[in-house]
Tab-separated table of C-alpha atoms and ligand atoms in Angstrom:
chain	number	residue	atom	x	y	z
A	1	UNK	CA	-30.781	-160.692	52.663
A	2	UNK	CA	-32.067	-162.257	55.758
A	3	UNK	CA	-34.325	-159.587	57.122
A	4	UNK	CA	-36.139	-156.451	55.814
A	5	UNK	CA	-35.951	-152.889	56.980
A	6	UNK	CA	-39.767	-152.859	56.781
A	7	UNK	CA	-40.118	-155.562	59.454
A	8	UNK	CA	-40.894	-154.767	63.168
A	9	UNK	CA	-37.666	-155.116	65.139
A	10	UNK	CA	-37.645	-157.070	68.355
A	11	UNK	CA	-38.682	-160.502	67.082
A	12	UNK	CA	-37.380	-163.214	64.703
A	13	UNK	CA	-34.381	-162.063	62.801
A	14	UNK	CA	-35.341	-158.324	62.985
A	15	UNK	CA	-33.405	-156.364	65.554
A	16	UNK	CA	-30.724	-153.746	65.827
A	17	UNK	CA	-29.394	-154.285	62.253
A	18	UNK	CA	-32.769	-153.396	60.854
A	19	UNK	CA	-32.925	-150.196	62.897
A	20	UNK	CA	-29.374	-149.357	61.949
A	21	UNK	CA	-30.095	-149.735	58.173
A	22	UNK	CA	-33.306	-147.694	58.339
A	23	UNK	CA	-31.712	-144.853	60.392
A	24	UNK	CA	-28.608	-144.543	58.213
A	25	UNK	CA	-30.505	-144.832	54.889
A	26	UNK	CA	-33.004	-142.072	55.951
A	27	UNK	CA	-30.243	-139.736	57.031
A	28	UNK	CA	-28.091	-140.496	53.921
A	29	UNK	CA	-31.129	-139.699	51.733
A	30	UNK	CA	-31.585	-136.448	53.660
A	31	UNK	CA	-27.962	-135.464	52.661
A	32	UNK	CA	-28.566	-136.194	49.045
A	33	UNK	CA	-27.222	-139.838	48.891
A	34	UNK	CA	-29.793	-142.014	47.191
A	35	UNK	CA	-30.074	-145.477	48.780
A	36	UNK	CA	-31.475	-148.739	47.347
A	37	UNK	CA	-31.855	-151.520	49.833
A	38	UNK	CA	-32.170	-155.094	48.495
A	39	UNK	CA	-34.000	-157.617	50.724
A	40	UNK	CA	-35.440	-161.061	49.990
A	41	UNK	CA	-39.227	-161.208	49.192
A	42	UNK	CA	-40.759	-163.266	51.926
A	43	UNK	CA	-44.376	-162.927	50.527
A	44	UNK	CA	-45.958	-162.885	47.131
A	45	UNK	CA	-47.952	-159.706	48.121
A	46	UNK	CA	-44.807	-157.566	48.547
A	47	UNK	CA	-44.412	-154.946	45.809
A	48	UNK	CA	-41.169	-155.284	43.760
A	49	UNK	CA	-40.196	-151.774	45.018
A	50	UNK	CA	-41.373	-149.812	48.039
A	51	UNK	CA	-40.392	-146.314	49.104
A	52	UNK	CA	-39.170	-146.117	52.622
A	53	UNK	CA	-38.789	-142.310	52.626
A	54	UNK	CA	-38.026	-140.094	49.539
A	55	UNK	CA	-34.589	-141.215	48.316
A	56	UNK	CA	-34.647	-144.671	49.837
A	57	UNK	CA	-36.161	-147.579	47.949
A	58	UNK	CA	-36.607	-151.071	49.341
A	59	UNK	CA	-36.292	-153.606	46.453
A	60	UNK	CA	-37.837	-157.040	47.085
A	61	UNK	CA	-35.824	-159.691	45.366
A	62	UNK	CA	-37.523	-162.974	44.526
A	63	UNK	CA	-35.211	-165.782	45.702
A	64	UNK	CA	-36.551	-168.967	47.155
A	65	UNK	CA	-39.983	-169.566	48.624
A	66	UNK	CA	-42.321	-166.655	49.583
A	67	UNK	CA	-41.975	-167.301	53.327
A	68	UNK	CA	-39.614	-166.564	56.166
A	69	UNK	CA	-36.647	-168.914	56.076
A	70	UNK	CA	-34.300	-169.842	58.865
A	71	UNK	CA	-30.873	-168.179	58.563
A	72	UNK	CA	-29.317	-171.587	58.060
A	73	UNK	CA	-31.517	-172.114	55.009
A	74	UNK	CA	-30.498	-168.979	53.294
A	75	UNK	CA	-27.100	-169.937	51.834
A	76	UNK	CA	-29.039	-172.036	49.372
A	77	UNK	CA	-30.825	-168.878	48.149
A	78	UNK	CA	-27.707	-166.859	47.663
A	79	UNK	CA	-27.366	-167.558	44.006
A	80	UNK	CA	-30.909	-166.612	43.192
A	81	UNK	CA	-30.628	-163.427	45.378
A	82	UNK	CA	-27.328	-162.367	43.812
A	83	UNK	CA	-28.749	-162.809	40.295
A	84	UNK	CA	-31.885	-160.760	41.332
A	85	UNK	CA	-29.576	-157.901	42.471
A	86	UNK	CA	-27.401	-158.113	39.282
A	87	UNK	CA	-30.496	-158.120	37.046
A	88	UNK	CA	-31.806	-154.938	38.768
A	89	UNK	CA	-28.608	-153.033	38.100
A	90	UNK	CA	-28.376	-154.418	34.555
A	91	UNK	CA	-31.666	-152.577	33.710
A	92	UNK	CA	-29.754	-149.236	34.245
A	93	UNK	CA	-26.880	-147.571	32.461
A	94	UNK	CA	-23.536	-148.856	33.709
A	95	UNK	CA	-22.399	-146.909	36.771
A	96	UNK	CA	-25.891	-146.698	38.370
A	97	UNK	CA	-24.491	-147.544	41.813
A	98	UNK	CA	-21.429	-145.855	43.177
A	99	UNK	CA	-20.892	-147.998	46.241
A	100	UNK	CA	-22.203	-151.092	48.005
A	101	UNK	CA	-22.699	-151.383	51.706
A	102	UNK	CA	-23.547	-154.874	52.839
A	103	UNK	CA	-24.813	-155.930	56.296
A	104	UNK	CA	-24.303	-159.369	57.860
A	105	UNK	CA	-22.306	-162.138	56.058
A	106	UNK	CA	-25.006	-163.334	53.753
A	107	UNK	CA	-25.434	-159.996	52.083
A	108	UNK	CA	-21.620	-159.677	52.163
A	109	UNK	CA	-21.405	-162.635	49.838
A	110	UNK	CA	-23.832	-161.018	47.370
A	111	UNK	CA	-21.800	-157.791	47.664
A	112	UNK	CA	-18.688	-159.772	46.899
A	113	UNK	CA	-20.099	-160.840	43.557
A	114	UNK	CA	-21.683	-157.508	42.764
A	115	UNK	CA	-18.551	-155.585	43.506
A	116	UNK	CA	-16.645	-157.498	40.916
A	117	UNK	CA	-19.347	-157.136	38.346
A	118	UNK	CA	-19.902	-153.466	38.898
A	119	UNK	CA	-16.343	-152.369	39.719
A	120	UNK	CA	-17.543	-150.429	42.822
A	121	UNK	CA	-16.117	-150.532	46.384
A	122	UNK	CA	-17.572	-152.864	48.966
A	123	UNK	CA	-18.052	-151.616	52.469
A	124	UNK	CA	-19.258	-154.349	54.846
A	125	UNK	CA	-20.606	-154.424	58.389
A	126	UNK	CA	-20.579	-157.760	60.197
A	127	UNK	CA	-23.046	-156.849	62.946
A	128	UNK	CA	-22.284	-160.242	64.585
A	129	UNK	CA	-19.412	-162.563	64.041
A	130	UNK	CA	-19.659	-166.307	64.211
A	131	UNK	CA	-16.308	-166.711	65.851
A	132	UNK	CA	-17.167	-164.309	68.603
A	133	UNK	CA	-20.643	-165.708	69.093
A	134	UNK	CA	-19.375	-169.278	69.311
A	135	UNK	CA	-16.829	-168.324	71.947
A	136	UNK	CA	-19.663	-167.020	74.191
A	137	UNK	CA	-22.520	-169.441	73.697
A	138	UNK	CA	-25.357	-169.477	76.105
A	139	UNK	CA	-26.575	-172.845	77.473
A	140	UNK	CA	-28.995	-174.295	74.918
A	141	UNK	CA	-27.723	-172.163	72.105
A	142	UNK	CA	-26.564	-173.770	68.844
A	143	UNK	CA	-23.139	-172.985	67.555
A	144	UNK	CA	-22.840	-171.018	64.310
A	145	UNK	CA	-21.980	-173.434	61.423
A	146	UNK	CA	-18.544	-173.590	59.741
A	147	UNK	CA	-20.120	-172.405	56.445
A	148	UNK	CA	-20.801	-169.063	58.190
A	149	UNK	CA	-17.194	-168.760	59.390
A	150	UNK	CA	-15.898	-169.422	55.927
A	151	UNK	CA	-18.332	-167.045	54.376
A	152	UNK	CA	-17.365	-164.324	56.854
A	153	UNK	CA	-13.670	-164.895	56.038
A	154	UNK	CA	-14.288	-164.462	52.318
A	155	UNK	CA	-16.263	-161.321	52.883
A	156	UNK	CA	-13.481	-159.913	55.157
A	157	UNK	CA	-10.974	-160.735	52.397
A	158	UNK	CA	-12.912	-159.087	49.641
A	159	UNK	CA	-14.334	-155.877	51.330
A	160	UNK	CA	-12.580	-152.620	50.675
A	161	UNK	CA	-13.690	-151.342	54.038
A	162	UNK	CA	-15.056	-153.138	57.135
A	163	UNK	CA	-17.177	-151.123	59.554
A	164	UNK	CA	-16.975	-152.170	63.172
A	165	UNK	CA	-19.330	-150.936	65.907
A	166	UNK	CA	-16.630	-150.613	68.549
A	167	UNK	CA	-12.784	-150.699	68.707
A	168	UNK	CA	-13.083	-154.173	70.280
A	169	UNK	CA	-15.036	-155.423	67.228
A	170	UNK	CA	-12.324	-153.803	65.037
A	171	UNK	CA	-9.664	-155.662	66.975
A	172	UNK	CA	-11.538	-158.950	66.615
A	173	UNK	CA	-11.800	-158.430	62.868
A	174	UNK	CA	-8.027	-158.198	62.722
A	175	UNK	CA	-7.148	-160.897	65.211
A	176	UNK	CA	-9.801	-163.487	64.513
A	177	UNK	CA	-10.446	-162.908	60.803
A	178	UNK	CA	-7.179	-161.528	59.605
A	179	UNK	CA	-8.598	-158.258	58.340
A	180	UNK	CA	-6.076	-155.666	57.144
A	181	UNK	CA	-6.141	-153.021	59.894
A	182	UNK	CA	-5.982	-150.157	57.319
A	183	UNK	CA	-9.301	-151.275	56.016
A	184	UNK	CA	-11.176	-151.467	59.284
A	185	UNK	CA	-13.025	-148.333	60.644
A	186	UNK	CA	-14.912	-148.002	63.872
A	187	UNK	CA	-18.145	-146.202	63.404
A	188	UNK	CA	-20.200	-146.086	66.640
A	189	UNK	CA	-23.966	-146.697	66.056
A	190	UNK	CA	-26.440	-144.142	67.173
A	191	UNK	CA	-29.709	-143.465	69.043
A	192	UNK	CA	-32.676	-141.442	67.737
A	193	UNK	CA	-32.321	-138.755	70.292
A	194	UNK	CA	-35.567	-137.014	69.330
A	195	UNK	CA	-37.568	-140.284	69.878
A	196	UNK	CA	-35.697	-141.560	72.835
A	197	UNK	CA	-35.579	-138.854	75.476
A	198	UNK	CA	-36.880	-138.219	78.945
A	199	UNK	CA	-40.290	-136.647	78.865
A	200	UNK	CA	-40.055	-132.910	79.108
A	201	UNK	CA	-36.590	-133.389	80.556
A	202	UNK	CA	-38.046	-134.264	84.003
A	203	UNK	CA	-36.941	-137.699	84.811
A	204	UNK	CA	-39.293	-138.431	87.660
A	205	UNK	CA	-42.561	-137.026	86.309
A	206	UNK	CA	-41.720	-138.566	82.947
A	207	UNK	CA	-41.692	-141.987	84.607
A	208	UNK	CA	-45.096	-141.239	86.181
A	209	UNK	CA	-46.754	-140.298	82.877
A	210	UNK	CA	-45.327	-143.312	81.157
A	211	UNK	CA	-46.529	-145.625	83.928
A	212	UNK	CA	-50.017	-144.265	83.717
A	213	UNK	CA	-50.139	-144.838	80.011
A	214	UNK	CA	-48.890	-148.386	80.352
A	215	UNK	CA	-51.010	-149.277	83.335
A	216	UNK	CA	-48.053	-149.772	85.721
A	217	UNK	CA	-48.358	-148.890	89.396
A	218	UNK	CA	-46.930	-145.516	90.317
A	219	UNK	CA	-44.830	-146.775	93.243
A	220	UNK	CA	-43.617	-150.097	91.535
A	221	UNK	CA	-39.976	-150.920	91.133
A	222	UNK	CA	-39.893	-151.668	87.425
A	223	UNK	CA	-37.181	-153.781	85.740
A	224	UNK	CA	-37.265	-153.846	82.039
A	225	UNK	CA	-35.931	-156.288	79.431
A	226	UNK	CA	-36.304	-155.277	75.769
A	227	UNK	CA	-35.191	-157.434	72.804
A	228	UNK	CA	-35.578	-160.635	70.953
A	229	UNK	CA	-36.187	-163.481	73.256
A	230	UNK	CA	-33.412	-165.871	72.605
A	231	UNK	CA	-30.668	-167.588	74.775
A	232	UNK	CA	-27.987	-165.072	73.680
A	233	UNK	CA	-29.961	-162.190	75.322
A	234	UNK	CA	-30.290	-164.155	78.662
A	235	UNK	CA	-33.607	-162.820	79.700
A	236	UNK	CA	-33.794	-165.720	82.148
A	237	UNK	CA	-30.917	-164.160	84.140
A	238	UNK	CA	-33.292	-161.345	84.952
A	239	UNK	CA	-36.133	-163.568	85.996
A	240	UNK	CA	-33.796	-165.540	88.281
A	241	UNK	CA	-32.445	-162.396	89.762
A	242	UNK	CA	-35.999	-161.028	90.437
A	243	UNK	CA	-36.859	-164.383	92.149
A	244	UNK	CA	-33.838	-164.014	94.384
A	245	UNK	CA	-34.730	-160.438	95.277
A	246	UNK	CA	-38.255	-161.292	96.467
A	247	UNK	CA	-36.878	-164.248	98.348
A	248	UNK	CA	-34.403	-162.015	100.201
A	249	UNK	CA	-36.973	-159.207	100.762
A	250	UNK	CA	-40.511	-160.525	100.676
A	251	UNK	CA	-41.968	-157.049	101.153
A	252	UNK	CA	-40.672	-156.193	97.604
A	253	UNK	CA	-43.132	-158.581	96.073
A	254	UNK	CA	-45.803	-155.989	96.485
A	255	UNK	CA	-43.771	-153.528	94.408
A	256	UNK	CA	-41.678	-155.424	91.884
A	257	UNK	CA	-42.657	-155.616	88.254
A	258	UNK	CA	-40.548	-157.236	85.617
A	259	UNK	CA	-41.547	-156.164	82.105
A	260	UNK	CA	-40.384	-158.189	79.106
A	261	UNK	CA	-40.939	-156.524	75.745
A	262	UNK	CA	-40.014	-158.560	72.640
A	263	UNK	CA	-40.896	-161.537	70.621
A	264	UNK	CA	-39.490	-165.122	69.946
A	265	UNK	CA	-36.394	-165.550	67.955
A	266	UNK	CA	-34.815	-168.811	67.085
A	267	UNK	CA	-35.528	-171.997	68.938
A	268	UNK	CA	-34.823	-173.001	72.444
A	269	UNK	CA	-35.940	-172.493	76.116
A	270	UNK	CA	-35.737	-168.749	75.973
A	271	UNK	CA	-38.947	-168.378	73.905
A	272	UNK	CA	-41.688	-166.271	75.567
A	273	UNK	CA	-43.571	-169.540	76.517
A	274	UNK	CA	-40.394	-170.953	78.099
A	275	UNK	CA	-39.832	-167.745	80.078
A	276	UNK	CA	-43.449	-167.718	81.181
A	277	UNK	CA	-42.900	-171.292	82.501
A	278	UNK	CA	-39.688	-170.317	84.109
A	279	UNK	CA	-41.426	-167.415	85.871
A	280	UNK	CA	-44.025	-169.820	87.143
A	281	UNK	CA	-41.379	-172.324	88.306
A	282	UNK	CA	-39.645	-169.564	90.122
A	283	UNK	CA	-42.833	-168.467	91.746
A	284	UNK	CA	-42.936	-164.924	90.306
A	285	UNK	CA	-45.420	-165.283	87.377
A	286	UNK	CA	-47.639	-162.723	88.930
A	287	UNK	CA	-44.719	-160.167	88.804
A	288	UNK	CA	-43.744	-160.546	85.215
A	289	UNK	CA	-45.542	-158.826	82.403
A	290	UNK	CA	-44.873	-160.033	78.905
A	291	UNK	CA	-45.435	-157.595	76.036
A	292	UNK	CA	-45.192	-158.167	72.297
A	293	UNK	CA	-42.678	-156.204	70.230
A	294	UNK	CA	-43.815	-152.628	69.667
A	295	UNK	CA	-42.914	-149.652	67.586
A	296	UNK	CA	-40.137	-147.381	68.964
A	297	UNK	CA	-42.301	-144.492	70.087
A	298	UNK	CA	-44.109	-146.895	72.350
A	299	UNK	CA	-40.888	-148.526	73.387
A	300	UNK	CA	-39.676	-145.077	74.554
A	301	UNK	CA	-42.616	-145.124	77.075
A	302	UNK	CA	-41.420	-148.489	78.426
A	303	UNK	CA	-37.952	-147.200	78.936
A	304	UNK	CA	-39.288	-144.071	80.629
A	305	UNK	CA	-41.608	-146.203	82.837
A	306	UNK	CA	-38.742	-148.396	84.029
A	307	UNK	CA	-36.522	-147.790	87.030
A	308	UNK	CA	-33.761	-149.898	85.427
A	309	UNK	CA	-33.299	-151.561	81.975
A	310	UNK	CA	-31.440	-154.911	82.249
A	311	UNK	CA	-29.292	-156.202	79.373
A	312	UNK	CA	-27.740	-159.519	80.577
A	313	UNK	CA	-26.717	-160.664	77.084
A	314	UNK	CA	-23.877	-163.204	76.499
A	315	UNK	CA	-22.783	-161.034	73.655
A	316	UNK	CA	-23.776	-157.810	71.865
A	317	UNK	CA	-21.831	-156.147	69.148
A	318	UNK	CA	-23.260	-152.849	70.378
A	319	UNK	CA	-26.649	-153.079	72.076
A	320	UNK	CA	-28.900	-150.369	70.811
A	321	UNK	CA	-31.461	-151.148	73.594
A	322	UNK	CA	-28.906	-150.075	76.233
A	323	UNK	CA	-28.239	-146.797	74.419
A	324	UNK	CA	-32.045	-146.090	73.819
A	325	UNK	CA	-32.918	-146.754	77.473
A	326	UNK	CA	-30.226	-144.405	78.702
A	327	UNK	CA	-31.310	-141.659	76.222
A	328	UNK	CA	-34.695	-142.007	77.931
A	329	UNK	CA	-33.110	-141.383	81.357
A	330	UNK	CA	-33.082	-144.995	82.582
A	331	UNK	CA	-29.943	-146.495	83.990
A	332	UNK	CA	-28.815	-149.798	82.523
A	333	UNK	CA	-27.545	-152.840	84.306
A	334	UNK	CA	-25.779	-154.923	81.761
A	335	UNK	CA	-23.308	-157.788	81.299
A	336	UNK	CA	-19.720	-156.489	80.816
A	337	UNK	CA	-19.432	-158.036	77.260
A	338	UNK	CA	-18.776	-156.749	73.777
A	339	UNK	CA	-20.267	-153.441	72.772
A	340	UNK	CA	-22.169	-153.172	76.019
A	341	UNK	CA	-18.900	-151.952	77.535
A	342	UNK	CA	-19.085	-148.977	75.206
A	343	UNK	CA	-22.794	-148.477	75.304
A	344	UNK	CA	-22.921	-148.342	79.134
A	345	UNK	CA	-20.557	-146.362	81.403
A	346	UNK	CA	-20.022	-148.401	84.494
A	347	UNK	CA	-20.840	-146.307	87.603
A	348	UNK	CA	-21.942	-143.276	85.645
A	349	UNK	CA	-24.852	-144.317	83.390
A	350	UNK	CA	-25.526	-147.836	84.830
A	351	UNK	CA	-23.588	-150.831	86.123
A	352	UNK	CA	-21.646	-153.458	84.264
A	353	UNK	CA	-21.573	-156.917	85.717
A	354	UNK	CA	-18.987	-159.623	84.922
A	355	UNK	CA	-20.680	-162.914	84.041
A	356	UNK	CA	-24.189	-164.057	84.188
A	357	UNK	CA	-24.765	-165.144	87.820
A	358	UNK	CA	-28.260	-164.115	88.842
A	359	UNK	CA	-27.055	-163.501	92.318
A	360	UNK	CA	-24.755	-160.680	91.089
A	361	UNK	CA	-27.684	-159.078	89.206
A	362	UNK	CA	-29.954	-159.408	92.179
A	363	UNK	CA	-27.399	-157.761	94.453
A	364	UNK	CA	-27.052	-154.742	92.068
A	365	UNK	CA	-30.737	-154.360	91.401
A	366	UNK	CA	-31.607	-154.683	95.087
A	367	UNK	CA	-29.028	-151.939	95.889
A	368	UNK	CA	-30.448	-149.650	93.182
A	369	UNK	CA	-33.923	-150.221	94.587
A	370	UNK	CA	-32.813	-149.323	98.113
A	371	UNK	CA	-30.927	-146.251	96.889
A	372	UNK	CA	-33.203	-143.910	94.867
A	373	UNK	CA	-30.557	-141.207	94.904
A	374	UNK	CA	-28.013	-143.462	93.254
A	375	UNK	CA	-30.643	-144.338	90.676
A	376	UNK	CA	-31.247	-140.713	89.998
A	377	UNK	CA	-27.549	-139.967	89.664
A	378	UNK	CA	-27.169	-142.807	87.159
A	379	UNK	CA	-30.266	-141.598	85.297
A	380	UNK	CA	-28.782	-138.184	84.809
A	381	UNK	CA	-25.479	-139.846	83.720
A	382	UNK	CA	-27.367	-142.137	81.334
A	383	UNK	CA	-28.885	-139.182	79.481
A	384	UNK	CA	-25.416	-137.513	79.249
A	385	UNK	CA	-23.771	-140.679	78.066
A	386	UNK	CA	-26.428	-141.504	75.449
A	387	UNK	CA	-25.891	-138.037	73.922
A	388	UNK	CA	-22.599	-139.373	72.550
A	389	UNK	CA	-24.396	-141.600	70.212
A	390	UNK	CA	-26.507	-139.656	67.699
A	391	UNK	CA	-27.161	-141.203	64.264
A	392	UNK	CA	-25.993	-138.057	62.543
A	393	UNK	CA	-22.444	-138.609	63.890
A	394	UNK	CA	-22.713	-142.226	62.685
A	395	UNK	CA	-23.637	-141.015	59.207
A	396	UNK	CA	-20.790	-138.412	59.203
A	397	UNK	CA	-18.336	-141.190	59.929
A	398	UNK	CA	-19.882	-143.546	57.351
A	399	UNK	CA	-19.583	-140.949	54.671
A	400	UNK	CA	-15.842	-140.622	55.506
A	401	UNK	CA	-15.572	-144.313	55.173
A	402	UNK	CA	-17.449	-144.304	51.911
A	403	UNK	CA	-15.322	-141.509	50.501
A	404	UNK	CA	-12.105	-143.243	51.577
A	405	UNK	CA	-13.286	-146.447	49.802
A	406	UNK	CA	-14.267	-144.544	46.706
A	407	UNK	CA	-10.952	-142.758	46.423
A	408	UNK	CA	-8.727	-145.770	47.115
A	409	UNK	CA	-10.728	-148.184	44.856
A	410	UNK	CA	-10.199	-146.464	41.500
A	411	UNK	CA	-10.230	-149.582	39.331
A	412	UNK	CA	-12.674	-152.387	39.155
A	413	UNK	CA	-11.024	-155.336	40.826
A	414	UNK	CA	-11.250	-158.267	38.659
A	415	UNK	CA	-14.499	-157.045	36.937
A	416	UNK	CA	-16.021	-159.595	34.775
A	417	UNK	CA	-16.896	-158.503	31.156
A	418	UNK	CA	-20.287	-157.044	30.902
B	501	LIG	N1	-36.987	-152.955	69.233
B	501	LIG	C1	-38.193	-152.438	68.769
B	501	LIG	N2	-39.373	-152.880	69.383
B	501	LIG	C2	-39.313	-153.855	70.354
B	501	LIG	C3	-38.041	-154.444	70.726
B	501	LIG	C4	-36.906	-153.912	70.143
B	501	LIG	O1	-38.282	-151.482	67.983
B	501	LIG	O2	-40.401	-154.243	70.850
B	501	LIG	C5	-35.665	-152.384	68.669
B	501	LIG	C6	-34.948	-151.550	69.670
B	501	LIG	O3	-35.432	-150.262	69.623
B	501	LIG	C7	-33.575	-151.696	69.086
B	501	LIG	C8	-33.531	-153.030	68.331
B	501	LIG	O4	-34.855	-153.435	68.254
B	501	LIG	O5	-33.257	-150.600	68.281
B	501	LIG	C9	-32.701	-154.080	69.072
B	501	LIG	O6	-31.305	-153.726	68.895
B	501	LIG	P1	-30.211	-154.322	69.807
B	501	LIG	O7	-28.856	-153.714	69.289
B	501	LIG	O8	-30.410	-154.068	71.239
B	501	LIG	O9	-30.265	-155.951	69.669
B	501	LIG	P2	-30.133	-156.938	68.357
B	501	LIG	O10	-31.662	-157.151	68.043
B	501	LIG	O11	-29.398	-156.210	67.300
B	501	LIG	O12	-29.526	-158.074	68.897
């Protein structure tokens, strides 16, 4: 409900969830499972129905104004959105849809109503959880409101299956939200391994080609941040670490490049302008290159061009960026939080760091700069590790979850008369 699979990820509310939905929908369709995706119409110009690929339709539901709304404004549009979804189904013969899979709590609320009306199972993916987010707030971040917590609890209670990205998220669903463990399944997200791969399998020469294309110096030490620019992702930690590195080793100033790829998301100091100002205050403005969000084929070039991708987030339910970077042969230095502990294998495909102290990041990044062989070993480990995360495996598991939900939910639960 709050973002569209047709949006460019990496800015605003469009991120990993959008990628997830597109990737699984395409693959489900390829296996003969037709998918309709409902999303809110944010412009009058959007067609009521758009084909994403054969077998996958994106349906634009008119609910509220034709403009982007802040997530906190969306609960007011739930009623209109739900009725739009129900009206679409009512135009078909009963039984048109076999199963609902909702993503994020707002859509989960819609699924809760639709499940009862249609008598079909509801599978829900939280993607992020208010209770977890609020426990790891970055400075300047606003806590998630109590309405969201309550809304999530209702969805957890009503869903027939809950899909978690990692075992840790599965545990949090049980411990923090009281989910029935029998209804929780861990399904690891994937990476498009045909898109995110080291060029021609040669890590070093792939880096050189990518740097030429992106206009980066051949001999630079390139640190990359990719993602929505928001306090939760802590891009400021990377800038502060970079400043410390050049302070400790002034010669590095000639070689260091920090690339930040992504657009603004939410409010607060971590917006691109705020980061630019921070770079200026830290005296490293000339070393930082800001790039707007870009499509994934271009993003793959950024990963290949980088020596290290840095993911200092305060929380990630998985962290697709970390998996994609590794698939391109780039080691990842990440905060040891949430799904990043699954996405990155400490000491094999990258380095996990406890906490967000820039000094710790500077120390690890300086060591990697000084030890190219260690970087190369991690780069090889990164490719190996990323190969655990193909989307086809994700879809295999999801189909098992769907089948389980369909066989155990034989009867409409509290269906309203049609
Ligand atoms: N992304 C993109 N272009 C960009 C920046 C990001 O396509 O310029 C994609 C990226 O490939 C990844 C997703 O956005 O698949 C971000 O997912 P992640 O799980 O890292 O973070 P989230 O946005 O879900 O917090």
